[in-house]
Amino acid sequence: MPAFYASLDEALLSHLALKLLILTGLRSAAVRHARLDDIEGDLWTVPAAHLKGRKGATAPFRVPLAGEAQRVIATAAPLARDGFLFPGSRTGVISDTTMSRMMERRRMAARPHGFRSSLRTWLAEETAAPWEVAETVLQHQTAGKVARAYQRSDHLDLRRPLMACWADHCAKGG
């Protein structure tokens, strides 16, 4: 992961989007539709409309941003257009295949979604994160409907140090 992360060129919008995807563990749609208005300091509040399994839901997902993620956002911010952090070449946002094609051109078998697996494996092997917290990092539901009605925490404060360690691992090989 660190070698691939280091190979991403900060002058290219698609590479910056891929870096943010790696650092946050989010799916492509959430990253591609990132709006500057949804990011405040070290917290990104992703609207429910851009989250898998949230059709019709109104609850957003809070994502803690490690220093490296904030740096990537600051690098991409001057390229933002119409409020989108990763605008398309003409209108809207970068396409769904932009990051995949870059990896394909590098003759990689992996695709962007696979970085979620890398993050989850790293959480299991390199941290003592409880299962529920590790799953919440990936925005997975961890319990049945009744249990979720009572347990409403998104474990934000427990996820913060995990995401900082993950960012250090990716950016510095730590």
PDB file of C-alpha atoms in Angstrom:
ATOM      1  CA  MET A   1       0.000   0.000   0.000  1.00  0.00           C
ATOM      2  CA  PRO A   2       2.655   2.608   0.871  1.00  0.00           C
ATOM      3  CA  ALA A   3       4.470   2.147  -2.467  1.00  0.00           C
ATOM      4  CA  PHE A   4       1.259   2.493  -4.470  1.00  0.00           C
ATOM      5  CA  TYR A   5       0.139   5.491  -2.431  1.00  0.00           C
ATOM      6  CA  ALA A   6       3.502   7.196  -2.984  1.00  0.00           C
ATOM      7  CA  SER A   7       3.220   6.595  -6.747  1.00  0.00           C
ATOM      8  CA  LEU A   8       0.105   8.765  -7.025  1.00  0.00           C
ATOM      9  CA  ASP A   9       0.835  12.141  -8.616  1.00  0.00           C
ATOM     10  CA  GLU A  10      -0.595  15.053  -6.660  1.00  0.00           C
ATOM     11  CA  ALA A  11      -1.003  17.129  -9.804  1.00  0.00           C
ATOM     12  CA  LEU A  12      -3.728  14.836 -11.140  1.00  0.00           C
ATOM     13  CA  LEU A  13      -7.280  15.126  -9.830  1.00  0.00           C
ATOM     14  CA  SER A  14      -7.933  11.394 -10.311  1.00  0.00           C
ATOM     15  CA  HIS A  15      -4.867  10.548  -8.216  1.00  0.00           C
ATOM     16  CA  LEU A  16      -5.960  12.905  -5.445  1.00  0.00           C
ATOM     17  CA  ALA A  17      -9.422  11.306  -5.479  1.00  0.00           C
ATOM     18  CA  LEU A  18      -7.847   7.862  -5.232  1.00  0.00           C
ATOM     19  CA  LYS A  19      -5.696   9.004  -2.312  1.00  0.00           C
ATOM     20  CA  LEU A  20      -8.775  10.265  -0.474  1.00  0.00           C
ATOM     21  CA  LEU A  21     -10.626   7.028  -1.227  1.00  0.00           C
ATOM     22  CA  ILE A  22      -7.723   5.029   0.234  1.00  0.00           C
ATOM     23  CA  LEU A  23      -7.382   7.236   3.321  1.00  0.00           C
ATOM     24  CA  THR A  24     -11.084   7.265   4.204  1.00  0.00           C
ATOM     25  CA  GLY A  25     -12.175   3.742   3.256  1.00  0.00           C
ATOM     26  CA  LEU A  26     -15.188   5.199   1.474  1.00  0.00           C
ATOM     27  CA  ARG A  27     -16.699   3.896  -1.733  1.00  0.00           C
ATOM     28  CA  SER A  28     -16.068   5.661  -5.021  1.00  0.00           C
ATOM     29  CA  ALA A  29     -19.458   7.430  -5.177  1.00  0.00           C
ATOM     30  CA  ALA A  30     -18.929   9.206  -1.857  1.00  0.00           C
ATOM     31  CA  VAL A  31     -15.458  10.387  -2.849  1.00  0.00           C
ATOM     32  CA  ARG A  32     -16.436  11.427  -6.367  1.00  0.00           C
ATOM     33  CA  HIS A  33     -19.362  13.486  -5.037  1.00  0.00           C
ATOM     34  CA  ALA A  34     -17.378  15.108  -2.214  1.00  0.00           C
ATOM     35  CA  ARG A  35     -18.435  18.705  -1.729  1.00  0.00           C
ATOM     36  CA  LEU A  36     -16.334  21.295   0.030  1.00  0.00           C
ATOM     37  CA  ASP A  37     -19.412  22.315   2.044  1.00  0.00           C
ATOM     38  CA  ASP A  38     -19.541  18.817   3.588  1.00  0.00           C
ATOM     39  CA  ILE A  39     -16.003  19.051   4.970  1.00  0.00           C
ATOM     40  CA  GLU A  40     -15.243  21.030   8.087  1.00  0.00           C
ATOM     41  CA  GLY A  41     -11.779  20.728   9.579  1.00  0.00           C
ATOM     42  CA  ASP A  42     -11.113  17.109  10.445  1.00  0.00           C
ATOM     43  CA  LEU A  43     -14.661  15.911   9.783  1.00  0.00           C
ATOM     44  CA  TRP A  44     -16.401  15.058   6.520  1.00  0.00           C
ATOM     45  CA  THR A  45     -20.142  14.535   6.729  1.00  0.00           C
ATOM     46  CA  VAL A  46     -21.091  12.414   3.724  1.00  0.00           C
ATOM     47  CA  PRO A  47     -24.759  12.853   2.736  1.00  0.00           C
ATOM     48  CA  ALA A  48     -26.843   9.679   2.845  1.00  0.00           C
ATOM     49  CA  ALA A  49     -27.542   9.966  -0.880  1.00  0.00           C
ATOM     50  CA  HIS A  50     -23.916   9.033  -1.633  1.00  0.00           C
ATOM     51  CA  LEU A  51     -23.755   6.000   0.648  1.00  0.00           C
ATOM     52  CA  LYS A  52     -24.487   2.428  -0.386  1.00  0.00           C
ATOM     53  CA  GLY A  53     -27.536   0.935   1.258  1.00  0.00           C
ATOM     54  CA  ARG A  54     -28.858   4.313   2.273  1.00  0.00           C
ATOM     55  CA  LYS A  55     -31.492   4.840  -0.453  1.00  0.00           C
ATOM     56  CA  GLY A  56     -34.301   6.827   1.093  1.00  0.00           C
ATOM     57  CA  ALA A  57     -32.364   7.238   4.328  1.00  0.00           C
ATOM     58  CA  THR A  58     -31.602  10.694   5.637  1.00  0.00           C
ATOM     59  CA  ALA A  59     -28.751   9.937   8.048  1.00  0.00           C
ATOM     60  CA  PRO A  60     -25.333  11.062   6.827  1.00  0.00           C
ATOM     61  CA  PHE A  61     -22.075   9.275   7.698  1.00  0.00           C
ATOM     62  CA  ARG A  62     -19.365  11.148   9.585  1.00  0.00           C
ATOM     63  CA  VAL A  63     -15.821  10.440   8.462  1.00  0.00           C
ATOM     64  CA  PRO A  64     -12.849  11.462  10.619  1.00  0.00           C
ATOM     65  CA  LEU A  65     -10.112  12.993   8.482  1.00  0.00           C
ATOM     66  CA  ALA A  66      -6.518  12.303   9.439  1.00  0.00           C
ATOM     67  CA  GLY A  67      -3.965  15.018   8.774  1.00  0.00           C
ATOM     68  CA  GLU A  68      -2.912  13.355   5.510  1.00  0.00           C
ATOM     69  CA  ALA A  69      -6.535  13.288   4.296  1.00  0.00           C
ATOM     70  CA  GLN A  70      -6.886  16.969   5.160  1.00  0.00           C
ATOM     71  CA  ARG A  71      -3.695  17.682   3.196  1.00  0.00           C
ATOM     72  CA  VAL A  72      -5.064  15.830   0.144  1.00  0.00           C
ATOM     73  CA  ILE A  73      -8.298  17.826   0.387  1.00  0.00           C
ATOM     74  CA  ALA A  74      -6.348  21.097   0.660  1.00  0.00           C
ATOM     75  CA  THR A  75      -4.320  20.129  -2.429  1.00  0.00           C
ATOM     76  CA  ALA A  76      -7.475  19.315  -4.407  1.00  0.00           C
ATOM     77  CA  ALA A  77      -9.506  22.317  -3.173  1.00  0.00           C
ATOM     78  CA  PRO A  78      -8.109  24.850  -5.692  1.00  0.00           C
ATOM     79  CA  LEU A  79      -9.254  22.501  -8.482  1.00  0.00           C
ATOM     80  CA  ALA A  80     -12.819  22.338  -7.128  1.00  0.00           C
ATOM     81  CA  ARG A  81     -15.658  23.573  -9.316  1.00  0.00           C
ATOM     82  CA  ASP A  82     -19.351  24.091  -8.593  1.00  0.00           C
ATOM     83  CA  GLY A  83     -18.693  22.999  -5.010  1.00  0.00           C
ATOM     84  CA  PHE A  84     -17.376  19.562  -6.030  1.00  0.00           C
ATOM     85  CA  LEU A  85     -13.907  18.636  -4.802  1.00  0.00           C
ATOM     86  CA  PHE A  86     -13.390  16.319  -7.794  1.00  0.00           C
ATOM     87  CA  PRO A  87     -15.183  17.928 -10.750  1.00  0.00           C
ATOM     88  CA  GLY A  88     -15.563  16.245 -14.123  1.00  0.00           C
ATOM     89  CA  SER A  89     -13.808  17.653 -17.162  1.00  0.00           C
ATOM     90  CA  ARG A  90     -17.019  19.329 -18.368  1.00  0.00           C
ATOM     91  CA  THR A  91     -19.761  19.174 -15.727  1.00  0.00           C
ATOM     92  CA  GLY A  92     -20.606  17.235 -12.584  1.00  0.00           C
ATOM     93  CA  VAL A  93     -17.987  15.005 -10.986  1.00  0.00           C
ATOM     94  CA  ILE A  94     -15.272  12.688 -12.238  1.00  0.00           C
ATOM     95  CA  SER A  95     -16.671   9.513 -13.745  1.00  0.00           C
ATOM     96  CA  ASP A  96     -17.086   6.233 -11.919  1.00  0.00           C
ATOM     97  CA  THR A  97     -14.393   4.630 -14.060  1.00  0.00           C
ATOM     98  CA  THR A  98     -11.740   7.345 -13.768  1.00  0.00           C
ATOM     99  CA  MET A  99      -9.836   5.743 -10.887  1.00  0.00           C
ATOM    100  CA  SER A 100     -10.347   2.188 -12.174  1.00  0.00           C
ATOM    101  CA  ARG A 101      -8.964   3.069 -15.588  1.00  0.00           C
ATOM    102  CA  MET A 102      -5.854   4.595 -14.051  1.00  0.00           C
ATOM    103  CA  MET A 103      -5.186   1.337 -12.222  1.00  0.00           C
ATOM    104  CA  GLU A 104      -5.962  -0.624 -15.376  1.00  0.00           C
ATOM    105  CA  ARG A 105      -3.433   1.456 -17.352  1.00  0.00           C
ATOM    106  CA  ARG A 106      -0.848   0.473 -14.739  1.00  0.00           C
ATOM    107  CA  ARG A 107      -1.707  -3.165 -15.484  1.00  0.00           C
ATOM    108  CA  MET A 108      -3.018  -3.727 -11.979  1.00  0.00           C
ATOM    109  CA  ALA A 109      -5.571  -6.440 -11.345  1.00  0.00           C
ATOM    110  CA  ALA A 110      -6.901  -4.549  -8.322  1.00  0.00           C
ATOM    111  CA  ARG A 111      -9.561  -1.838  -8.521  1.00  0.00           C
ATOM    112  CA  PRO A 112     -10.371   1.046  -6.147  1.00  0.00           C
ATOM    113  CA  HIS A 113     -12.967  -0.908  -4.163  1.00  0.00           C
ATOM    114  CA  GLY A 114     -10.204  -3.332  -3.181  1.00  0.00           C
ATOM    115  CA  PHE A 115      -8.601  -0.673  -1.021  1.00  0.00           C
ATOM    116  CA  ARG A 116     -11.515  -1.125   1.373  1.00  0.00           C
ATOM    117  CA  SER A 117     -10.398  -4.747   1.754  1.00  0.00           C
ATOM    118  CA  SER A 118      -6.826  -3.588   2.329  1.00  0.00           C
ATOM    119  CA  LEU A 119      -8.024  -1.244   5.065  1.00  0.00           C
ATOM    120  CA  ARG A 120     -10.212  -3.893   6.702  1.00  0.00           C
ATOM    121  CA  THR A 121      -7.399  -6.460   6.657  1.00  0.00           C
ATOM    122  CA  TRP A 122      -4.999  -3.906   8.119  1.00  0.00           C
ATOM    123  CA  LEU A 123      -7.507  -3.084  10.880  1.00  0.00           C
ATOM    124  CA  ALA A 124      -7.798  -6.784  11.743  1.00  0.00           C
ATOM    125  CA  GLU A 125      -4.102  -7.581  11.637  1.00  0.00           C
ATOM    126  CA  GLU A 126      -2.431  -4.398  12.873  1.00  0.00           C
ATOM    127  CA  THR A 127      -4.845  -2.921  15.407  1.00  0.00           C
ATOM    128  CA  ALA A 128      -6.877  -3.970  18.414  1.00  0.00           C
ATOM    129  CA  ALA A 129     -10.000  -2.294  17.020  1.00  0.00           C
ATOM    130  CA  PRO A 130     -13.197  -3.999  18.142  1.00  0.00           C
ATOM    131  CA  TRP A 131     -15.051  -5.699  15.301  1.00  0.00           C
ATOM    132  CA  GLU A 132     -17.955  -3.227  15.475  1.00  0.00           C
ATOM    133  CA  VAL A 133     -15.622  -0.244  15.187  1.00  0.00           C
ATOM    134  CA  ALA A 134     -13.637  -1.760  12.299  1.00  0.00           C
ATOM    135  CA  GLU A 135     -16.856  -2.492  10.434  1.00  0.00           C
ATOM    136  CA  THR A 136     -18.132   1.022  11.103  1.00  0.00           C
ATOM    137  CA  VAL A 137     -14.959   2.422   9.504  1.00  0.00           C
ATOM    138  CA  LEU A 138     -16.238   0.855   6.267  1.00  0.00           C
ATOM    139  CA  GLN A 139     -19.797   2.041   6.897  1.00  0.00           C
ATOM    140  CA  HIS A 140     -21.010  -1.533   7.357  1.00  0.00           C
ATOM    141  CA  GLN A 141     -24.005  -2.271   9.531  1.00  0.00           C
ATOM    142  CA  THR A 142     -23.000  -4.360  12.510  1.00  0.00           C
ATOM    143  CA  ALA A 143     -26.253  -5.493  14.029  1.00  0.00           C
ATOM    144  CA  GLY A 144     -29.865  -6.261  13.291  1.00  0.00           C
ATOM    145  CA  LYS A 145     -32.597  -3.662  13.043  1.00  0.00           C
ATOM    146  CA  VAL A 146     -33.602  -3.876  16.722  1.00  0.00           C
ATOM    147  CA  ALA A 147     -30.028  -3.616  18.012  1.00  0.00           C
ATOM    148  CA  ARG A 148     -29.369  -0.644  15.712  1.00  0.00           C
ATOM    149  CA  ALA A 149     -32.430   1.093  17.134  1.00  0.00           C
ATOM    150  CA  TYR A 150     -30.727   1.098  20.541  1.00  0.00           C
ATOM    151  CA  GLN A 151     -27.042   1.384  19.565  1.00  0.00           C
ATOM    152  CA  ARG A 152     -26.768   4.549  17.510  1.00  0.00           C
ATOM    153  CA  SER A 153     -23.102   5.442  17.971  1.00  0.00           C
ATOM    154  CA  ASP A 154     -20.941   5.802  14.891  1.00  0.00           C
ATOM    155  CA  HIS A 155     -17.829   5.280  17.072  1.00  0.00           C
ATOM    156  CA  LEU A 156     -16.370   8.510  15.710  1.00  0.00           C
ATOM    157  CA  ASP A 157     -13.923   9.068  18.582  1.00  0.00           C
ATOM    158  CA  LEU A 158     -12.736   5.454  18.365  1.00  0.00           C
ATOM    159  CA  ARG A 159     -12.297   5.704  14.584  1.00  0.00           C
ATOM    160  CA  ARG A 160     -10.190   8.888  14.697  1.00  0.00           C
ATOM    161  CA  PRO A 161      -6.930   7.287  15.926  1.00  0.00           C
ATOM    162  CA  LEU A 162      -7.435   4.276  13.647  1.00  0.00           C
ATOM    163  CA  MET A 163      -7.728   6.493  10.586  1.00  0.00           C
ATOM    164  CA  ALA A 164      -4.664   8.487  11.667  1.00  0.00           C
ATOM    165  CA  CYS A 165      -2.621   5.269  11.966  1.00  0.00           C
ATOM    166  CA  TRP A 166      -3.944   4.054   8.588  1.00  0.00           C
ATOM    167  CA  ALA A 167      -2.943   7.370   6.981  1.00  0.00           C
ATOM    168  CA  ASP A 168       0.533   7.086   8.514  1.00  0.00           C
ATOM    169  CA  HIS A 169       0.812   3.535   7.179  1.00  0.00           C
ATOM    170  CA  CYS A 170      -0.225   4.592   3.682  1.00  0.00           C
ATOM    171  CA  ALA A 171       1.738   7.832   3.451  1.00  0.00           C
ATOM    172  CA  LYS A 172       4.855   6.906   5.368  1.00  0.00           C
ATOM    173  CA  GLY A 173       4.901   3.138   5.353  1.00  0.00           C
ATOM    174  CA  GLY A 174       4.532   3.173   9.160  1.00  0.00           C
TER     175      GLY A 174
END
